[in-house]
């Protein structure tokens, strides 16, 4: 319980764990940790990027290219 509480208060740990899970077979957990990180640092570009990649991996958002 202590570790989870610490992660919820530390956006860097949550963001790094999200990125690690994106590079594993357990990509669903990446969504959980990226949600924690974005809640703590909603304007941080690194956190926003990790969140976007996690959402893309789960088909939660799509990218439309403009030419």
C-alpha atoms as one frame of an Amber mdcrd trajectory, in Angstrom:
protein
   0.000   0.000   0.000   2.837   2.401   0.781   4.420   2.028  -2.642   1.138
   2.633  -4.449   0.465   5.749  -2.371   3.948   7.025  -3.211   3.400   6.441
  -6.926   0.121   8.374  -6.822   2.019  11.343  -5.396   5.061  11.186  -7.698
   4.323  11.960 -11.338   7.824  10.964 -12.478   7.548   7.468 -11.043   4.049
   7.034 -12.486   5.157   8.302 -15.892   8.243   6.073 -15.962   6.223   3.023
 -14.935   3.728   3.798 -17.671   6.520   3.921 -20.238   7.981   0.655 -18.949
   4.611  -1.072 -19.220   4.203   0.264 -22.768   7.325  -1.709 -23.617   6.019
  -4.889 -21.995   3.191  -7.328 -22.585   1.061  -5.601 -19.932   0.147  -2.424
 -21.797  -3.127  -2.072 -19.892  -1.191  -1.083 -16.778   0.428   1.700 -18.809
  -2.983   3.376 -18.984  -3.334   3.248 -15.212   0.036   4.819 -14.511  -0.258
   7.400 -17.289  -3.618   8.452 -15.813  -1.933   8.999 -12.438   0.883  11.021
 -13.992  -1.394  13.237 -16.092  -3.570  13.938 -13.044  -0.512  15.276 -11.218
   1.122  17.084 -14.156  -1.564  17.896 -16.749   0.578  20.462 -18.601   3.818
  18.470 -18.661   4.783  17.594 -22.253   6.570  14.359 -21.321   3.560  13.140
 -19.358   1.177  14.148 -22.154   3.292  12.257 -24.680   3.345   9.098 -22.564
  -0.414   9.348 -22.035  -1.005   9.788 -25.774   1.135   6.754 -26.613  -0.710
   4.667 -24.004  -4.052   5.728 -25.464  -2.870   4.968 -28.993  -1.855   1.461
 -27.939  -5.416   0.884 -26.767  -7.145   2.489 -29.763  -8.583   5.160 -27.483
  -7.514   7.938 -29.852  -6.669   8.100 -33.525  -4.385  10.344 -35.499  -5.658
  12.028 -38.635  -2.902  13.255 -40.897  -3.475  16.475 -42.773  -1.782  16.882
 -46.126
